[in-house]
Amino acid sequence: MKSSLTSHRADYVGITGSVLCLIHCLITPVLLVTSSLLKNDVVRTSYLSLDYIFIGVNIVAVFFATRHAPVGVRRALWGFLGLFAVCIILEDVSELFEYAAYVASLGLVGSHLYNIWNCRTQHSH
């Protein structure tokens, strides 16, 4: 039961991290254009570095969520995490990576939600 609780918490942390990353990525262009706050190089660099914190949070969340997950869920979570990390790192190379990062983040959210649902249905039988 304790492993199930850890997995659920990891899934919720992963969902939260992915959703916050989506929000961060969606409002960044607006803030860059409209806010004078991000004109300061230190603030701008710090704000844009949040991407790497989201990668770290998602690595920890996926690690703990997949310890007792079925193989399909493990593959989905690690696959979306790998795609997410590569796209975040390469988002300055091409706009395609930026859009793929959105897809990967949504894939992480969906996979975590499926893992929660799967754990609940497995434990209820």
Protein backbone atom coordinates (compact mmCIF):
# COMPACT_ATOMS: atom_id res chain seq x y z
CA MET A 1 0.00 0.00 0.00
CA LYS A 2 2.89 2.35 0.78
CA SER A 3 4.34 1.91 -2.72
CA SER A 4 0.93 2.73 -4.20
CA LEU A 5 0.75 5.93 -2.14
CA THR A 6 4.24 6.96 -3.28
CA SER A 7 3.30 6.24 -6.89
CA HIS A 8 0.10 8.31 -6.59
CA ARG A 9 2.00 11.21 -5.09
CA ALA A 10 4.60 10.97 -7.84
CA ASP A 11 1.85 10.99 -10.44
CA TYR A 12 0.30 14.10 -8.92
CA VAL A 13 3.70 15.82 -8.74
CA GLY A 14 4.33 14.89 -12.38
CA ILE A 15 0.94 16.23 -13.46
CA THR A 16 1.49 19.45 -11.53
CA GLY A 17 5.00 19.89 -12.95
CA SER A 18 3.84 19.30 -16.51
CA VAL A 19 0.86 21.64 -16.22
CA LEU A 20 3.01 24.36 -14.64
CA CYS A 21 5.51 23.94 -17.46
CA LEU A 22 2.73 24.32 -20.02
CA ILE A 23 1.53 27.49 -18.31
CA HIS A 24 5.10 28.80 -18.10
CA CYS A 25 5.70 28.12 -21.80
CA LEU A 26 2.41 29.67 -22.87
CA ILE A 27 2.81 32.92 -20.90
CA THR A 28 6.52 33.46 -21.56
CA PRO A 29 6.07 35.08 -25.01
CA VAL A 30 3.38 37.37 -23.61
CA LEU A 31 5.59 38.40 -20.70
CA LEU A 32 8.57 38.99 -22.95
CA VAL A 33 6.57 41.37 -25.12
CA THR A 34 4.43 43.12 -22.53
CA SER A 35 6.42 43.18 -19.30
CA SER A 36 9.40 45.31 -18.45
CA LEU A 37 10.20 42.85 -15.65
CA LEU A 38 11.91 40.45 -18.06
CA LYS A 39 14.09 43.20 -19.53
CA ASN A 40 16.51 42.63 -16.66
CA ASP A 41 19.01 39.96 -17.79
CA VAL A 42 19.24 38.26 -14.38
CA VAL A 43 15.47 38.00 -13.98
CA ARG A 44 15.02 36.88 -17.58
CA THR A 45 17.70 34.17 -17.31
CA SER A 46 16.27 32.95 -14.00
CA TYR A 47 12.74 32.83 -15.39
CA LEU A 48 13.78 31.01 -18.54
CA SER A 49 15.85 28.54 -16.49
CA LEU A 50 12.65 27.23 -14.90
CA ASP A 51 12.48 24.85 -17.88
CA TYR A 52 15.35 22.83 -16.42
CA ILE A 53 13.67 22.70 -13.02
CA PHE A 54 10.57 21.28 -14.71
CA ILE A 55 12.74 18.60 -16.34
CA GLY A 56 14.22 17.71 -12.94
CA VAL A 57 10.82 17.57 -11.23
CA ASN A 58 9.46 15.35 -13.99
CA ILE A 59 12.46 13.00 -13.82
CA VAL A 60 11.86 12.43 -10.11
CA ALA A 61 8.10 12.07 -10.60
CA VAL A 62 8.45 9.57 -13.46
CA PHE A 63 11.08 7.57 -11.53
CA PHE A 64 8.80 7.09 -8.54
CA ALA A 65 5.61 6.69 -10.58
CA THR A 66 7.07 3.89 -12.70
CA ARG A 67 8.60 1.76 -9.98
CA HIS A 68 5.53 -0.47 -9.80
CA ALA A 69 3.73 0.55 -12.99
CA PRO A 70 2.91 -1.79 -15.87
CA VAL A 71 5.41 -1.94 -18.71
CA GLY A 72 3.22 0.09 -21.09
CA VAL A 73 2.87 2.93 -18.60
CA ARG A 74 6.62 2.88 -17.92
CA ARG A 75 7.40 3.12 -21.61
CA ALA A 76 4.90 5.94 -22.12
CA LEU A 77 6.13 7.98 -19.15
CA TRP A 78 9.84 7.56 -19.91
CA GLY A 79 9.25 8.11 -23.63
CA PHE A 80 7.32 11.34 -23.11
CA LEU A 81 9.86 12.46 -20.52
CA GLY A 82 12.73 11.85 -22.94
CA LEU A 83 10.93 13.71 -25.71
CA PHE A 84 10.08 16.53 -23.29
CA ALA A 85 13.68 16.93 -22.11
CA VAL A 86 15.16 16.85 -25.61
CA CYS A 87 12.61 19.36 -26.89
CA ILE A 88 13.16 21.76 -24.00
CA ILE A 89 16.92 21.63 -24.48
CA LEU A 90 16.63 22.12 -28.27
CA GLU A 91 13.72 24.59 -28.34
CA ASP A 92 16.03 27.41 -29.49
CA VAL A 93 17.08 25.38 -32.54
CA SER A 94 13.68 25.16 -34.19
CA GLU A 95 10.09 26.09 -33.49
CA LEU A 96 9.20 22.45 -34.08
CA PHE A 97 10.86 21.48 -30.79
CA GLU A 98 8.76 24.04 -28.96
CA TYR A 99 5.52 22.51 -30.25
CA ALA A 100 6.77 18.97 -29.65
CA ALA A 101 7.50 19.96 -26.03
CA TYR A 102 3.82 20.89 -25.63
CA VAL A 103 2.81 17.50 -27.00
CA ALA A 104 5.29 15.71 -24.72
CA SER A 105 4.07 17.65 -21.68
CA LEU A 106 0.46 16.76 -22.47
CA GLY A 107 1.60 13.15 -22.98
CA LEU A 108 3.16 13.17 -19.53
CA VAL A 109 -0.07 14.49 -18.00
CA GLY A 110 -2.13 11.86 -19.82
CA SER A 111 0.24 9.04 -18.89
CA HIS A 112 0.25 10.05 -15.23
CA LEU A 113 -3.57 10.23 -15.24
CA TYR A 114 -3.74 6.80 -16.86
CA ASN A 115 -1.33 5.42 -14.25
CA ILE A 116 -3.54 6.76 -11.44
CA TRP A 117 -6.63 5.24 -13.06
CA ASN A 118 -4.83 1.95 -13.68
CA CYS A 119 -3.63 1.71 -10.07
CA ARG A 120 -7.15 2.36 -8.78
CA THR A 121 -8.74 -0.26 -10.99
CA GLN A 122 -6.05 -2.84 -10.17
CA HIS A 123 -6.38 -2.33 -6.41
CA SER A 124 -10.17 -2.40 -6.41
CA HIS A 125 -10.30 -6.01 -7.67
